[in-house]
Coordinates of C-alpha atoms in Angstrom, one line a residue:
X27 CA 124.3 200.5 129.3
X28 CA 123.5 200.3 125.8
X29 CA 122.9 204.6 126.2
X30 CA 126.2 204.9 127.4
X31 CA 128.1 203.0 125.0
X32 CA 126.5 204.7 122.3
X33 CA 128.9 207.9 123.2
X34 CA 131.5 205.5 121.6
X35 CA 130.2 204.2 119.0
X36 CA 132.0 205.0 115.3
X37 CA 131.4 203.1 111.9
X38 CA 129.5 200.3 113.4
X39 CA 132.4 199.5 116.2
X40 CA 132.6 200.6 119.6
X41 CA 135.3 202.4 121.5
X42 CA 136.0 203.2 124.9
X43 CA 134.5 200.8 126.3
X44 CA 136.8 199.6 129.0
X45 CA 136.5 202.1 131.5
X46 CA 132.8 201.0 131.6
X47 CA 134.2 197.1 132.7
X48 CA 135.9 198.9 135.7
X49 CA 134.0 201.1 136.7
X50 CA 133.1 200.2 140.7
X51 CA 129.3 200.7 139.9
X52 CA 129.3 197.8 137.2
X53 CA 131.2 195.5 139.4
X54 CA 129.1 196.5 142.6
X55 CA 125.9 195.1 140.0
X56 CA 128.6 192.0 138.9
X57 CA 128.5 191.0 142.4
X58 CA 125.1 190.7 143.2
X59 CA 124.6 188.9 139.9
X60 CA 127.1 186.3 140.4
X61 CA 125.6 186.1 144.2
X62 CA 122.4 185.3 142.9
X63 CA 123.9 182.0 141.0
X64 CA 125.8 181.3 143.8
X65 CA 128.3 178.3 142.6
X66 CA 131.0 176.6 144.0
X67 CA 134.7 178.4 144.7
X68 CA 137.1 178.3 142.1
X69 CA 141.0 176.7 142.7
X70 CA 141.3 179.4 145.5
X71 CA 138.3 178.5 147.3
X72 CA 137.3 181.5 148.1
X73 CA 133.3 181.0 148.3
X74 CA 131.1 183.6 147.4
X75 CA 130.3 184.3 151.1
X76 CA 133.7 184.8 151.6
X77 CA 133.9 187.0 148.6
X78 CA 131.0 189.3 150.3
X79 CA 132.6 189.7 153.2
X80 CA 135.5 192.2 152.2
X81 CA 132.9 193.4 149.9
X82 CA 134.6 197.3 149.3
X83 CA 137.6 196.2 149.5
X84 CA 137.5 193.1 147.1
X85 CA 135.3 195.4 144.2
X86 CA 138.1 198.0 144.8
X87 CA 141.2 195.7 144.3
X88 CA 139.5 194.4 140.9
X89 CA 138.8 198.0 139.4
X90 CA 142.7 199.3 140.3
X91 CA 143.8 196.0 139.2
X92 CA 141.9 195.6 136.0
X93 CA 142.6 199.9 135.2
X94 CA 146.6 199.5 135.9
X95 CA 146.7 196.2 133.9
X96 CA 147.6 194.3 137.0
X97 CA 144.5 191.8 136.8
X98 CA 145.4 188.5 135.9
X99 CA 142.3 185.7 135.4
X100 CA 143.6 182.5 137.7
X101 CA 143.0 179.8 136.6
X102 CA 139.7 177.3 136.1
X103 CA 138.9 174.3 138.2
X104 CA 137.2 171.6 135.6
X105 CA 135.2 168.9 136.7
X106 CA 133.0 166.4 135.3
X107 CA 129.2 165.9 135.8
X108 CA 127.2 163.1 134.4
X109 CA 125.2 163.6 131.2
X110 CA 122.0 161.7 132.4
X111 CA 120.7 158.6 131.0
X112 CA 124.2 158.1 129.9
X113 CA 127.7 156.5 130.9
X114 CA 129.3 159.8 129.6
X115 CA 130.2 162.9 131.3
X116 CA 130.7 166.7 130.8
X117 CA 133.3 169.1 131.4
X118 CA 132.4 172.1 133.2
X119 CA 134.8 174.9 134.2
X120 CA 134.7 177.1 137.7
X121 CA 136.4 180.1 137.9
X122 CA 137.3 181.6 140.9
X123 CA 134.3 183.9 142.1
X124 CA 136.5 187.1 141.6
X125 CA 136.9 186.3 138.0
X126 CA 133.0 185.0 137.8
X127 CA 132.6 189.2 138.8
X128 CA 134.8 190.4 136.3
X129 CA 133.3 188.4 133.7
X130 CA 129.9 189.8 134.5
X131 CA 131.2 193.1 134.5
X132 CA 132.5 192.6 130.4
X133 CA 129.7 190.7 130.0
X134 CA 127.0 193.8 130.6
X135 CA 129.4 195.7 128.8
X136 CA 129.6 193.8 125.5
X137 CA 126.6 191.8 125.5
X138 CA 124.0 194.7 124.4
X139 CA 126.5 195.3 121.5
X140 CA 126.0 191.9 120.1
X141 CA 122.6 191.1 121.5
X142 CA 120.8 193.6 119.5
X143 CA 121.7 192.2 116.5
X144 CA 121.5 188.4 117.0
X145 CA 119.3 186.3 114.9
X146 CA 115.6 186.0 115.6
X147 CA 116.0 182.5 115.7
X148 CA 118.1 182.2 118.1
X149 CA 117.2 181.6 121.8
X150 CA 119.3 180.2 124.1
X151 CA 121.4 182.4 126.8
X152 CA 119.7 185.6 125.9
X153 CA 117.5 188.9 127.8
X154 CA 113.6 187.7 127.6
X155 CA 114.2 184.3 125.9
X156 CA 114.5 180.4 126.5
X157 CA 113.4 177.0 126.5
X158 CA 110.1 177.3 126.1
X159 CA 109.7 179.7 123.3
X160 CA 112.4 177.9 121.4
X161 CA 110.0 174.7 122.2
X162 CA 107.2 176.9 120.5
X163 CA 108.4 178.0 117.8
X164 CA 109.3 174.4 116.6
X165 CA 105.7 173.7 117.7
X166 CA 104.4 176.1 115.1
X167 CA 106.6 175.4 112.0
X168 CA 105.4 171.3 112.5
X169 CA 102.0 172.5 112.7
X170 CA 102.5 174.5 109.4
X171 CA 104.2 171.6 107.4
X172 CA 108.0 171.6 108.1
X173 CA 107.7 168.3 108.9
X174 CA 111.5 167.5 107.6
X175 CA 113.9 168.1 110.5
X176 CA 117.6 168.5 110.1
X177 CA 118.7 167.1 113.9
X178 CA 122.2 168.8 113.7
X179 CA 124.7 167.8 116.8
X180 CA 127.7 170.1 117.1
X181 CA 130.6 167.8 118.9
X182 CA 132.1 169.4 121.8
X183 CA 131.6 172.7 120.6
X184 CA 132.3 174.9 123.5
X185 CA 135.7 173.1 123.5
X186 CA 136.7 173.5 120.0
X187 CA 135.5 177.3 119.4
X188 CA 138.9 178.5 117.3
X189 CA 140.2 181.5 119.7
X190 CA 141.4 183.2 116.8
X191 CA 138.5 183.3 114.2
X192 CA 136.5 183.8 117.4
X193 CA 138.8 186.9 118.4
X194 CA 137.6 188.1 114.7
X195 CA 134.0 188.1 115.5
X196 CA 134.5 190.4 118.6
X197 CA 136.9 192.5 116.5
X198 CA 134.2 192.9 113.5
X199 CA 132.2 195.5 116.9
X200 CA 134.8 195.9 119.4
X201 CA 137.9 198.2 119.2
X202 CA 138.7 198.6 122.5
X203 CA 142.0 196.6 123.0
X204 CA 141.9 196.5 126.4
X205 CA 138.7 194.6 126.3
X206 CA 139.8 192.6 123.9
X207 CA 142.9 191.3 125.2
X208 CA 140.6 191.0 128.6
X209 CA 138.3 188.9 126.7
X210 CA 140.8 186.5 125.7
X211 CA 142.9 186.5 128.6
X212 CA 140.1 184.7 129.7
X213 CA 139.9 182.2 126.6
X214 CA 143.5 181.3 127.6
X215 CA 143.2 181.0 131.2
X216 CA 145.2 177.5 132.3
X217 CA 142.9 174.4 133.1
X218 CA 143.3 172.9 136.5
X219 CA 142.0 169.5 135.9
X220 CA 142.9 166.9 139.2
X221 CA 146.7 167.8 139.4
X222 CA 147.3 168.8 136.3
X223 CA 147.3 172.4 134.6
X224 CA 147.6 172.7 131.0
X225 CA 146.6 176.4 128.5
X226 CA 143.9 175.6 126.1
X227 CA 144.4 176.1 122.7
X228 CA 140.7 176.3 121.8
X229 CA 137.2 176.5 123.5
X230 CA 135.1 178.5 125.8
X231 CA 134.9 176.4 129.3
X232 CA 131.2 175.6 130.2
X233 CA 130.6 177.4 133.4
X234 CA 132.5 180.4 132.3
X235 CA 129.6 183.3 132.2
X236 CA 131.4 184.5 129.4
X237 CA 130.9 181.3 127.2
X238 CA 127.4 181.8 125.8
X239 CA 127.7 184.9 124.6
X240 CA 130.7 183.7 123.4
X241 CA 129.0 180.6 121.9
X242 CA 126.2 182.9 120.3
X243 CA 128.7 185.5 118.7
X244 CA 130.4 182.7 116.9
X245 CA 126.8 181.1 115.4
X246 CA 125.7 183.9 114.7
X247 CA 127.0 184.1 110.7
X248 CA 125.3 180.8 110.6
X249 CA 121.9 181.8 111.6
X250 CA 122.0 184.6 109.5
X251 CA 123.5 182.3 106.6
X252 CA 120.7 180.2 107.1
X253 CA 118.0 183.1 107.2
X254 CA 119.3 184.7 103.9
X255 CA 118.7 181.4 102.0
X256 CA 114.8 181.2 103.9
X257 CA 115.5 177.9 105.6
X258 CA 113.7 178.1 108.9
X259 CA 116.3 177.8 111.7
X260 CA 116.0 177.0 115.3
X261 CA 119.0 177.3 117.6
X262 CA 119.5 177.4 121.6
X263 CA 123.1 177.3 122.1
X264 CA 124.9 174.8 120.0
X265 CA 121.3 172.6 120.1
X266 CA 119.5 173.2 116.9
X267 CA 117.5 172.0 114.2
X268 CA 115.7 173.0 110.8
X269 CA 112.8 172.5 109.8
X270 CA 112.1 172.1 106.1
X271 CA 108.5 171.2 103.9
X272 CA 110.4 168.8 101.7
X273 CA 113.5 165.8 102.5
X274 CA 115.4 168.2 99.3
X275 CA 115.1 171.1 101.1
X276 CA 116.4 169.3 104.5
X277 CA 119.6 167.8 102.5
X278 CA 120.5 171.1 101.5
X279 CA 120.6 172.7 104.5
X280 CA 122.5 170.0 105.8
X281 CA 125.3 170.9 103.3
X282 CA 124.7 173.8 103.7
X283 CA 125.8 173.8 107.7
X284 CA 128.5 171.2 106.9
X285 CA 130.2 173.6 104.5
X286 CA 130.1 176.5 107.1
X287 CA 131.1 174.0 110.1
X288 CA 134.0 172.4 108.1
X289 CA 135.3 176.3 107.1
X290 CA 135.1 177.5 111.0
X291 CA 136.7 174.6 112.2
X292 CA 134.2 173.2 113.9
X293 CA 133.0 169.2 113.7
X294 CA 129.5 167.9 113.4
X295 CA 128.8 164.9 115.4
X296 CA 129.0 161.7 112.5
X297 CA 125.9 159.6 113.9
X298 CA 124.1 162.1 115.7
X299 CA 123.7 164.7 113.3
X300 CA 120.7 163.0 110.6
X301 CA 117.5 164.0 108.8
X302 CA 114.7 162.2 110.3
X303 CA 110.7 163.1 109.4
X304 CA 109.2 163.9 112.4
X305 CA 105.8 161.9 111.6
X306 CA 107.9 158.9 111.6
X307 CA 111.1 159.1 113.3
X308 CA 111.1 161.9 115.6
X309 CA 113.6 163.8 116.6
X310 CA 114.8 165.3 120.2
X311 CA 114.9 168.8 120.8
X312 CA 115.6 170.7 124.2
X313 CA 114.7 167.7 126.8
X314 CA 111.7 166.7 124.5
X315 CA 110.2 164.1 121.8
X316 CA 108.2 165.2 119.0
X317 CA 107.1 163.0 116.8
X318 CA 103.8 162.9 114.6
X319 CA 101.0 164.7 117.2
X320 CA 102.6 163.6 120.2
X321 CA 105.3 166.0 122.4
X322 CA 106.5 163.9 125.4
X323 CA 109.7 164.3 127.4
X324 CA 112.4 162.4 126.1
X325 CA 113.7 158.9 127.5
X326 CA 116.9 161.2 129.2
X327 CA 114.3 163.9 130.6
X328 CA 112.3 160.9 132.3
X329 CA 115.3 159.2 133.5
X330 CA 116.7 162.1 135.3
X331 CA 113.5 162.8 136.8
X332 CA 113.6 159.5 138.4
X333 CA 117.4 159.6 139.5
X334 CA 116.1 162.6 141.4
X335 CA 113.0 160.9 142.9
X336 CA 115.4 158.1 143.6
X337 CA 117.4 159.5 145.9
X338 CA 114.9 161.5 147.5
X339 CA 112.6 158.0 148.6
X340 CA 115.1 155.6 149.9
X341 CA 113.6 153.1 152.3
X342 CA 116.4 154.1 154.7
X343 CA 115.4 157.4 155.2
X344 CA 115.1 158.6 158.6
X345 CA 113.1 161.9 157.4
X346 CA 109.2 161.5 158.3
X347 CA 106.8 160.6 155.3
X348 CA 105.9 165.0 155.4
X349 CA 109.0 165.9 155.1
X350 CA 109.9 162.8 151.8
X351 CA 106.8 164.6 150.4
X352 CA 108.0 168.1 150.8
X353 CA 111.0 167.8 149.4
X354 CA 109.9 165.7 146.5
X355 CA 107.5 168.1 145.6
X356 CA 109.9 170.8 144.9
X357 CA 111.1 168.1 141.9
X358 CA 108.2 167.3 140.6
X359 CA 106.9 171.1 140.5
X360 CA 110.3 172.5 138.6
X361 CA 110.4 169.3 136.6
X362 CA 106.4 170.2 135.6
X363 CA 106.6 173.8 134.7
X364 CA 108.7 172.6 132.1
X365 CA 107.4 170.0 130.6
X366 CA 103.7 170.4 131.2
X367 CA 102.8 170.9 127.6
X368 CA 103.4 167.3 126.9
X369 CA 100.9 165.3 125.4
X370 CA 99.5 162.9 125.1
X371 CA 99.7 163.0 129.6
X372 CA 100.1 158.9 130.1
X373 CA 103.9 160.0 131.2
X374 CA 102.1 162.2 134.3
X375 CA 99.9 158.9 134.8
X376 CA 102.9 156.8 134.7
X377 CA 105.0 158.9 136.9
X378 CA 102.5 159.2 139.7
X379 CA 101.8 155.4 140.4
X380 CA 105.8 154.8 140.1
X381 CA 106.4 157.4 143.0
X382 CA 103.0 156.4 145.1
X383 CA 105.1 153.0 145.2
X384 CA 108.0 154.3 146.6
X385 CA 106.3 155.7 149.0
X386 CA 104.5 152.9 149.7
X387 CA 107.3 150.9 149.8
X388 CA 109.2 153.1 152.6
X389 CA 105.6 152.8 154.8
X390 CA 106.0 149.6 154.3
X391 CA 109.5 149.0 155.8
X392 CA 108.5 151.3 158.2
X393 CA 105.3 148.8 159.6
X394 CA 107.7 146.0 159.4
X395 CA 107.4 144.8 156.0
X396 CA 109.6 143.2 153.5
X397 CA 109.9 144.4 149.4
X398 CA 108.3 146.5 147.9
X399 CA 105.0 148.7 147.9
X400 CA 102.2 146.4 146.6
X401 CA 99.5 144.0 146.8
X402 CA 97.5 145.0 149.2
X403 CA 99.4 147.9 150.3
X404 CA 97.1 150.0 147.7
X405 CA 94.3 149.6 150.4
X406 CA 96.5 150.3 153.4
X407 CA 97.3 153.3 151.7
X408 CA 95.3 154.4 149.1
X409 CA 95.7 157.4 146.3
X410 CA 93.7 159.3 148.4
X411 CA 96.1 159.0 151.6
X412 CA 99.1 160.5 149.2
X413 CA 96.8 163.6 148.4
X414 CA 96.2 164.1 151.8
X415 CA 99.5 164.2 152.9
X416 CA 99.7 167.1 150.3
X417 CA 101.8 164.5 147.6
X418 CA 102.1 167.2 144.3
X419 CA 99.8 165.0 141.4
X420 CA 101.3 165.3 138.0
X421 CA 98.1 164.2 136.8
X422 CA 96.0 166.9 138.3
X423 CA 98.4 170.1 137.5
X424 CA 98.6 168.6 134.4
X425 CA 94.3 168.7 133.7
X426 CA 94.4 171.7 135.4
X427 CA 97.2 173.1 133.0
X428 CA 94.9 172.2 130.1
X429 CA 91.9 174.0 131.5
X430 CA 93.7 176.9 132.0
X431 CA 94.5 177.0 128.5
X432 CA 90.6 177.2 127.7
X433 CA 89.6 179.9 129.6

């Protein structure tokens, strides 16, 4: 993509590119990508079965549509899902599956414009990076003596991006108007929230597949800011902290961000945004806790975790004990490939004994029992009858994980 565009290319911004975003051949790729995610149907609820179905016909109404001007975004469902460990919620936005497509089809257009030159710091929603290498890279700058953390909290940022300044970012590459006015067509796309629809006057709706490039391309001055004056930055998304050698260094990068923040009219979080040392303190960064030596999933991470495992080993259930196991191992496996690096591993120790009473506890309604899974229920069923059942051991992938690290 990035080869083609290149023909278009004058002074640093890029021209013609909206023939590319209708082109049948991008949206043809736009579909199976948003396939892949799947996701619920938008306020038409059209699924994305449905969508499939009329397959040539749907990709070629949305390239005649989109070259004749015709295409219209409709507008985005927003619910709320529960932020775990917490009373509080989330807003996330769900556009029709049509416009999901068309999305993806700007989105392989523009991204390699802005992708190339993002900040090396930055991680989150972009080609070959993620958690984890975010994750390491704060590893290494503790290990080297950055041991004072600026914990920086951006409130509601993906509701509160300013269209217009954001409109000047994609401007400062892009000079195709169409794509442009496309882009922000989709910034001011009515919210259908319940029975209400209102027009947003700011923000990029989470769930939009537009919204974290979006999200990066408006950071991005600040990670370069950032870089320029050597402080040593690490961002995924609108989660980031820096990591300074000295509590000076770590107030003035503060100001630094609150100056920038305050001037893009954007609002960091009062009591979540601090300075802490992380030999004392601690600080939370992308689902985990470091603090001093120690890397453990945070309180939240855990919680969630056990929500899941919840729900999954209710004494009621009518599935048999192989098929509680099965499905409880898909959990724990996803859930360790994360966060398999913690250590010390007493949360994998924990973990395990709290879902081998669950278990028991279900065996134990089932022979007749009252309460829960104790006592002498460890000898009716021991460790050893969990393993083999085929129970996954957090314990054991987690020793194994550490050998594999030696070898």
């Amino acid at each position: 993509m990035l080869t083609a565009l290149l023909k278009g290319v004058k002074e640093q911004k890029w021209f013609r590119l909206f023939d590319k975003v209708f082109a049948e051949r991008n949206l043809w790729a736009a579909v199976q990508q948003v396939a892949s995610k799947k996701g619920a149907a938008g306020v038409d609820h059209v699924t994305v079965e449905q969508f499939v179905q009329q397959l040539p016909e749907n990709v070629r109404n949305l390239s005649e549509g989109l070259r004749n001007g015709t295409y219209q975004p409709q507008a985005i469902k927003r619910v709320y899902i529960p932020k775990p460990g917490t009373t509080e919620s989330r807003p996330l936005g769900i556009p029709t599956v049509r416009d999901r497509v068309v999305q993806t089809a700007v989105l392989n257009v523009v991204e390699p414009i802005f992708e190339r030159d993002f900040a090396e710091h930055s991680y989150g929603f972009r080609p070959g990076r993620g958690c984890k290498d975010a994750l390491r890279r704060v590893d290494e700058l503790l290990k080297q003596g950055y041991v004072h953390v600026v914990d920086a909290d951006l409130k509601g940022y993906f509701d509160t991006i300013p269209h217009d300044l954001l409109m000047q970012r994609l401007e400062t590459k892009i000079a195709d108007g169409s794509v442009l006015k496309l882009i922000e067509s989709f910034l001011k796309a009515n919210i259908l929230e319940a029975m209400t629809e209102w027009t947003p006057e700011a923000g990029a709706p989470q769930g939009a597949v537009l919204s974290p490039l979006l999200s990066n391309i408006y950071l991005d001055p600040l990670d370069h800011l950032l870089a320029a004056r050597g402080y040593e930055m690490v961002r995924y998304a609108d989660d980031f902290v820096i990591l300074c050698r000295t509590a000076e260094d770590a107030q003035e990068a503060l100001e630094v961000v609150r100056m920038w923040t305050t001037n893009q009219k954007l609002t960091l979080h009062p009591t979540k945004t601090q300075i802490v040392n992380s030999t004392e303190e601690g600080f939370a960064f992308l689902g985990y806790l470091f603090k001093g030596q120690t890397r453990t999933p945070r309180k939240k991470s855990v919680q969630k975790l056990k929500e899941a495992l919840r729900k999954k080993t209710r004494r009621s259930s009518g599935e048999s004990l192989k098929a509680i196991i099965s499905d409880i191992n898909q959990t724990l496996r996803g859930w360790f490939a994360y966060f398999q690096h913690s250590k010390p591993p007493w949360i994998f120790v924990d973990l395990d004994s709290q879902i081998r009473v669950r278990l028991r506890s279900i065996l134990r309604k089932r022979s007749g029992r009252k309460g829960r899974g104790r006592g002498l229920d460890h000898h009716r069923w021991p460790n050893r009858f969990f393993v083999d059942q085929g129970l996954y051991h957090l314990t054991t992938a987690h020793a194994l994980a550490v050998q594999s690290c030696f070898r």
